[in-house]
Short mmCIF file of C-alpha atoms and ligand atoms in Angstrom, two decimals:
data_model
loop_
_atom_site.label_atom_id
_atom_site.label_comp_id
_atom_site.label_asym_id
_atom_site.label_seq_id
_atom_site.Cartn_x
_atom_site.Cartn_y
_atom_site.Cartn_z
CA MET A 22 -0.02 0.01 0.05
CA SER A 23 1.31 3.47 -0.83
CA SER A 24 1.92 5.93 1.87
CA PRO A 25 -0.48 8.83 2.09
CA GLN A 26 0.37 12.06 0.21
CA PRO A 27 1.72 14.66 2.82
CA LEU A 28 -0.41 17.68 3.20
CA ALA A 29 0.50 20.59 0.75
CA ARG A 30 1.98 23.49 2.58
CA CYS A 31 3.11 26.97 1.49
CA PHE A 32 6.39 28.62 1.96
CA GLY A 33 7.70 31.97 0.73
CA VAL A 34 10.14 34.82 0.67
CA PHE A 35 9.27 38.33 1.77
CA GLY A 36 11.23 41.25 0.24
CA ASP A 37 10.90 44.66 -1.51
CA PRO A 38 11.76 44.44 -4.34
CA ILE A 39 11.18 40.67 -4.80
CA GLY A 40 10.48 40.11 -8.57
CA HIS A 41 14.06 39.28 -9.32
CA SER A 42 14.23 36.49 -6.67
CA ARG A 43 15.47 33.05 -7.80
CA SER A 44 14.41 31.40 -4.57
CA PRO A 45 10.88 30.21 -5.79
CA VAL A 46 12.17 28.28 -8.70
CA MET A 47 14.95 26.72 -6.59
CA HIS A 48 12.62 25.59 -3.80
CA ALA A 49 10.03 24.30 -6.32
CA ALA A 50 12.72 22.08 -7.76
CA ALA A 51 13.46 20.78 -4.40
CA PHE A 52 9.93 19.92 -3.48
CA ALA A 53 9.56 18.22 -6.99
CA ALA A 54 12.71 16.15 -6.29
CA LEU A 55 11.38 15.18 -2.96
CA GLY A 56 7.88 14.31 -4.17
CA LEU A 57 6.30 16.96 -1.87
CA PRO A 58 3.17 18.91 -2.88
CA HIS A 59 4.43 22.15 -1.38
CA CYS A 60 4.77 25.48 -2.93
CA TYR A 61 7.13 28.53 -2.42
CA LEU A 62 5.92 31.88 -3.45
CA PRO A 63 7.52 35.40 -3.72
CA PHE A 64 5.61 38.02 -1.51
CA HIS A 65 6.14 41.75 -2.06
CA VAL A 66 6.22 43.00 1.62
CA SER A 67 7.16 46.61 2.22
CA SER A 68 9.06 47.53 5.36
CA GLY A 69 5.90 48.94 7.06
CA SER A 70 3.97 45.76 6.52
CA LEU A 71 6.58 43.20 7.84
CA GLY A 72 5.11 42.67 11.26
CA GLU A 73 1.58 42.04 9.86
CA ALA A 74 3.04 39.74 7.06
CA VAL A 75 5.10 37.69 9.44
CA ARG A 76 2.19 37.41 12.01
CA GLY A 77 -0.20 36.54 9.14
CA ALA A 78 2.16 33.87 7.89
CA ALA A 79 2.24 32.37 11.34
CA ALA A 80 -1.50 32.51 11.62
CA LEU A 81 -2.06 30.93 8.28
CA GLY A 82 0.25 28.12 9.08
CA LEU A 83 2.87 28.74 6.43
CA GLY A 84 5.68 26.05 6.59
CA GLY A 85 8.39 28.82 6.71
CA VAL A 86 9.52 32.06 5.31
CA ASN A 87 12.68 33.60 4.03
CA LEU A 88 13.45 37.18 4.35
CA THR A 89 15.54 39.35 2.07
CA VAL A 90 16.19 43.08 1.64
CA PRO A 91 15.12 45.16 3.55
CA HIS A 92 13.76 42.92 6.35
CA LYS A 93 16.69 41.01 7.71
CA GLN A 94 17.34 43.22 10.72
CA ALA A 95 13.83 44.46 11.18
CA ALA A 96 12.55 40.85 11.80
CA LEU A 97 14.86 40.41 14.82
CA GLU A 98 12.12 41.96 17.05
CA LEU A 99 9.39 39.74 15.75
CA CYS A 100 11.15 36.65 16.80
CA ASP A 101 10.28 34.72 20.01
CA ARG A 102 13.64 32.90 19.69
CA ARG A 103 16.79 33.71 17.89
CA SER A 104 19.52 31.23 16.88
CA ASP A 105 23.08 31.81 18.16
CA THR A 106 24.13 32.97 14.77
CA VAL A 107 21.23 35.43 14.55
CA GLN A 108 22.21 36.84 18.05
CA ARG A 109 25.81 37.31 16.79
CA VAL A 110 25.23 38.84 13.35
CA GLY A 111 21.97 40.60 14.19
CA ALA A 112 20.15 39.53 10.98
CA VAL A 113 17.50 36.88 10.26
CA ASN A 114 16.93 35.28 6.87
CA THR A 115 14.85 32.22 7.70
CA LEU A 116 11.56 32.02 9.95
CA CYS A 117 10.33 28.79 11.30
CA PHE A 118 6.74 28.60 12.70
CA VAL A 119 6.82 26.31 15.64
CA GLN A 120 3.74 25.10 17.54
CA ASP A 121 4.32 25.24 21.36
CA ALA A 122 3.42 21.74 22.60
CA ALA A 123 2.10 22.98 25.94
CA THR A 124 -0.01 25.98 24.82
CA GLY A 125 -0.61 25.27 21.17
CA ALA A 126 0.51 28.80 20.33
CA THR A 127 2.65 29.36 17.26
CA GLN A 128 6.11 30.62 18.08
CA ILE A 129 8.32 32.50 15.54
CA HIS A 130 11.99 31.19 15.49
CA GLY A 131 14.62 33.26 13.66
CA HIS A 132 17.63 31.67 11.87
CA ASN A 133 20.47 32.91 9.66
CA THR A 134 21.45 30.44 6.98
CA ASP A 135 23.46 32.92 5.00
CA ALA A 136 26.57 32.41 7.21
CA ARG A 137 26.46 28.63 6.83
CA GLY A 138 25.49 28.96 3.14
CA PHE A 139 28.58 31.17 2.43
CA LEU A 140 30.89 28.44 3.86
CA ASP A 141 29.12 25.56 2.07
CA ALA A 142 29.60 27.60 -1.24
CA LEU A 143 33.25 28.39 -0.47
CA ASP A 144 33.80 24.59 0.05
CA GLU A 145 32.93 24.20 -3.68
CA LEU A 146 35.71 26.57 -4.74
CA PRO A 147 39.19 25.03 -4.60
CA GLY A 148 41.90 27.38 -3.38
CA ALA A 149 44.93 27.89 -1.21
CA SER A 150 44.52 27.26 2.50
CA LEU A 151 43.00 30.19 4.34
CA ARG A 152 45.01 32.36 6.68
CA HIS A 153 44.04 35.89 5.55
CA ALA A 154 40.77 37.14 3.88
CA THR A 155 39.63 40.56 2.80
CA ILE A 156 35.99 41.56 2.97
CA LEU A 157 34.81 44.56 0.88
CA GLY A 158 31.70 46.25 2.34
CA ALA A 159 30.17 46.23 5.71
CA GLY A 160 26.47 45.74 5.11
CA GLY A 161 24.33 42.93 6.64
CA ALA A 162 25.63 40.18 4.33
CA SER A 163 29.15 41.01 5.28
CA VAL A 164 28.47 40.49 9.02
CA ALA A 165 27.10 37.01 8.41
CA ILE A 166 30.22 36.22 6.25
CA ALA A 167 32.69 37.63 8.79
CA ASP A 168 31.07 35.52 11.59
CA ALA A 169 31.17 32.38 9.47
CA LEU A 170 34.90 32.79 8.58
CA LEU A 171 35.96 33.62 12.16
CA GLY A 172 34.04 30.64 13.60
CA ALA A 173 35.06 28.15 10.87
CA PHE A 174 38.76 29.06 10.62
CA ALA A 175 40.42 29.42 14.01
CA ASP A 176 43.51 31.11 12.73
CA VAL A 177 42.16 33.33 9.91
CA GLU A 178 42.67 37.02 10.03
CA LEU A 179 40.11 39.42 8.37
CA THR A 180 40.74 42.76 6.75
CA TRP A 181 37.27 44.43 6.44
CA VAL A 182 36.86 47.42 4.19
CA SER A 183 34.12 50.06 4.40
CA ARG A 184 33.51 53.52 3.33
CA ALA A 185 32.87 54.07 7.11
CA PRO A 186 35.22 51.64 8.99
CA GLU A 187 34.16 53.02 12.33
CA ARG A 188 30.60 51.71 11.67
CA ILE A 189 31.76 48.03 11.01
CA VAL A 190 29.94 45.73 13.36
CA LEU A 191 32.86 43.94 15.06
CA PRO A 192 32.37 40.59 16.79
CA ARG A 193 31.54 40.86 20.39
CA ASP A 194 33.93 37.97 21.23
CA ALA A 195 37.29 39.53 22.11
CA GLU A 196 39.24 36.69 20.56
CA ALA A 197 37.42 37.00 17.19
CA ARG A 198 37.51 40.78 17.34
CA ALA A 199 41.31 40.63 17.72
CA ARG A 200 41.41 38.88 14.30
CA VAL A 201 39.66 41.75 12.51
CA ARG A 202 41.40 44.72 10.99
CA PRO A 203 38.75 47.47 9.84
CA LEU A 204 40.02 49.74 7.10
CA SER A 205 38.86 52.35 4.77
CA TRP A 206 39.32 51.93 1.07
CA GLU A 207 42.13 54.38 1.03
CA GLN A 208 43.97 52.47 3.69
CA LEU A 209 43.50 49.15 1.99
CA GLY A 210 45.87 49.69 -0.90
CA ALA A 211 45.97 46.33 -2.62
CA PRO A 212 44.11 43.31 -0.96
CA THR A 213 46.49 40.58 0.13
CA GLY A 214 45.74 36.93 1.30
CA GLU A 215 43.95 33.94 -0.09
CA LEU A 216 40.37 35.19 -0.26
CA LEU A 217 38.73 38.27 -1.48
CA ILE A 218 34.97 38.68 -1.00
CA ASN A 219 32.91 41.59 -2.47
CA THR A 220 29.72 42.16 -0.42
CA THR A 221 29.01 45.69 -1.80
CA ILE A 222 26.53 46.77 -4.35
CA VAL A 223 29.23 47.73 -6.68
CA GLY A 224 28.77 46.03 -10.01
CA LEU A 225 24.93 45.37 -9.39
CA ALA A 226 22.62 46.64 -12.00
CA GLY A 227 21.69 50.25 -11.01
CA GLY A 228 24.44 50.30 -8.34
CA PRO A 229 27.76 52.14 -8.48
CA ARG A 230 30.07 50.97 -11.35
CA ALA A 231 33.38 51.25 -9.70
CA PHE A 232 35.00 50.78 -6.20
CA PRO A 233 35.96 53.94 -4.23
CA VAL A 234 39.60 53.16 -5.34
CA ALA A 235 41.00 51.07 -8.09
CA LEU A 236 41.34 47.56 -6.88
CA GLU A 237 44.80 46.06 -7.79
CA LEU A 238 44.52 42.30 -7.51
CA GLY A 239 48.35 41.66 -8.07
CA LYS A 240 49.13 41.27 -4.24
CA LEU A 241 46.83 38.28 -3.70
CA GLU A 242 48.50 35.06 -3.00
CA ALA A 243 48.86 32.49 -5.78
CA GLY A 244 45.84 30.18 -5.53
CA ALA A 245 43.57 32.88 -4.02
CA ARG A 246 39.81 32.77 -4.33
CA VAL A 247 37.75 35.81 -5.33
CA VAL A 248 33.91 35.67 -4.42
CA ASP A 249 31.36 38.25 -5.46
CA ILE A 250 28.03 37.67 -3.61
CA VAL A 251 26.07 39.63 -6.14
CA TYR A 252 24.16 37.44 -8.72
CA PRO A 253 24.04 37.08 -11.54
CA ARG A 254 27.73 37.87 -12.09
CA PRO A 255 28.06 41.30 -13.52
CA ALA A 256 29.84 41.44 -16.89
CA GLY A 257 33.12 43.24 -16.93
CA GLY A 258 33.27 43.32 -13.11
CA LEU A 259 35.64 42.12 -10.43
CA LEU A 260 35.16 38.41 -11.18
CA GLU A 261 36.01 38.80 -14.84
CA ARG A 262 39.24 40.64 -13.93
CA ALA A 263 40.07 38.06 -11.26
CA ALA A 264 39.37 35.06 -13.48
CA ALA A 265 41.55 36.64 -16.26
CA ALA A 266 44.39 37.07 -13.53
CA GLY A 267 44.13 33.18 -12.90
CA PHE A 268 42.24 33.44 -9.57
CA ALA A 269 39.35 30.83 -8.75
CA VAL A 270 36.10 32.85 -8.94
CA GLN A 271 32.50 32.36 -7.65
CA ASP A 272 29.40 34.56 -7.81
CA GLY A 273 26.56 34.65 -5.54
CA LEU A 274 24.51 31.69 -6.81
CA PRO A 275 26.25 29.00 -5.02
CA MET A 276 25.74 30.97 -1.59
CA LEU A 277 22.05 31.39 -2.65
CA LEU A 278 21.73 27.67 -3.24
CA TRP A 279 23.32 26.74 0.03
CA GLN A 280 21.46 29.18 2.23
CA GLY A 281 18.27 27.77 0.63
CA VAL A 282 19.36 24.10 1.32
CA ARG A 283 19.97 24.93 4.91
CA ALA A 284 16.54 26.80 5.25
CA LEU A 285 14.77 23.74 3.72
CA GLU A 286 16.54 21.52 6.17
CA LEU A 287 15.24 23.56 9.07
CA TRP A 288 11.74 23.75 7.78
CA LEU A 289 11.43 20.01 6.74
CA ASP A 290 13.58 18.76 9.65
CA LEU A 291 15.71 16.52 7.46
CA ALA A 292 19.06 16.33 5.75
CA LEU A 293 18.40 17.26 2.12
CA PRO A 294 19.47 14.35 -0.21
CA ASP A 295 21.99 14.97 -2.97
CA HIS A 296 19.57 14.52 -5.78
CA ALA A 297 17.28 17.31 -4.36
CA ILE A 298 20.28 19.65 -4.04
CA GLU A 299 21.25 18.80 -7.61
CA ARG A 300 17.78 19.69 -8.80
CA MET A 301 17.96 23.01 -6.89
CA ARG A 302 21.44 23.54 -8.54
CA GLY A 303 19.88 22.96 -12.08
CA ALA A 304 17.04 25.31 -11.37
CA LEU A 305 19.47 28.05 -10.74
CA GLY A 306 21.52 27.30 -13.90
CA LEU A 307 24.53 26.05 -11.92
CA ALA A 308 26.51 23.23 -13.31
CA ALA A 309 26.11 19.76 -11.82
CA THR A 310 28.47 18.79 -9.10
CA PRO A 311 31.53 17.23 -10.65
P1 LIG B 5 23.54 44.16 2.58
O1 LIG B 5 22.93 44.36 3.96
O2 LIG B 5 22.77 43.10 1.80
O3 LIG B 5 24.96 43.74 2.74
P2 LIG B 5 23.40 46.94 2.31
O4 LIG B 5 23.29 47.25 3.67
O5 LIG B 5 22.52 47.57 1.27
O6 LIG B 5 23.51 45.44 1.84
O7 LIG B 5 24.89 47.37 1.88
C1 LIG B 5 25.30 47.66 0.79
C2 LIG B 5 26.73 47.35 0.63
O8 LIG B 5 27.34 48.06 -0.38
C3 LIG B 5 27.57 47.69 1.86
O9 LIG B 5 28.57 46.62 2.08
C4 LIG B 5 28.14 49.03 1.48
O10 LIG B 5 29.34 49.22 2.20
P3 LIG B 5 29.75 50.38 3.23
O11 LIG B 5 28.55 51.11 3.55
O12 LIG B 5 30.27 49.56 4.36
O13 LIG B 5 30.79 51.05 2.59
C5 LIG B 5 28.45 48.85 0.11
N1 LIG B 5 28.36 50.16 -0.72
C6 LIG B 5 27.25 50.81 -1.06
N2 LIG B 5 27.67 51.75 -1.94
C7 LIG B 5 28.99 51.71 -2.12
C8 LIG B 5 29.89 52.42 -2.95
N3 LIG B 5 29.59 53.43 -3.68
N4 LIG B 5 31.18 52.01 -2.85
C9 LIG B 5 31.53 50.97 -2.16
N5 LIG B 5 30.70 50.23 -1.37
C10 LIG B 5 29.44 50.57 -1.48
#
């Protein structure tokens, strides 16, 4: 006898703008691979409506929600519980709606899968072993990436570049903080080390075309990796130059994939099988795992 079909559930992503999001197609591919009847929809939610939208999603019994620009920080105060990563980086990208066994009330749990997703994506990019990384930009995404790197690589040192280095959100932990050097673009000179990560909006459609100073790549170590978390990869930008100089490069799609994998694992309470991850990869237009 075949097992009964699970109940269809709705998931989604809240953002403003949201039309460009590749998350719906990626999650639809995962549900199809898993034989689940669920759906994942993009919801245009403006800043002023986030509270209503989140509480509405909880009341309607949505399976889970992702948050993107501009909601990742604002959602903090809506969460009944925040994961350790969320508490450290101050940003939420995944909400789980959890029924309290005692009261039956729905609790909102906030997670951040961007940090882990960045590390998973970096694992796919071969390169020299990591001792020193440079992060460009100090927005919300950069805080999650810095937290991930400092936690995963006990000896790594970070140079962190911003137009306003005094505003960089340094780790609260003293040991981690001692491994971070905040710099202005003018102080940076040329980036050194084995990993360069662009988290700025430079190169994004409609964003600034050039970094505040010309970025010379010649001082990076041989075998260095260059990552631009913007997707799709802007033509003629940093990654094209880095690839031409012989460095291993990656745009933001692998990070998008892996933060999505980790969000699904939280919502479905399972380890996603390889074939489902491959279907998500295909839906994003990424090459299959070699
Ligand atoms: P997110 O939270 O997703 O990282 P954000 O807060 O909108 O995005 O931040 C945009 C990023 O682009 C920041 O890293 C910002 O860096 P700093 O404010 O720390 O300098 C960066 N950014 C925006 N305009 C920039 C510009 N003209 N040159 C360099 N970086 C810029």
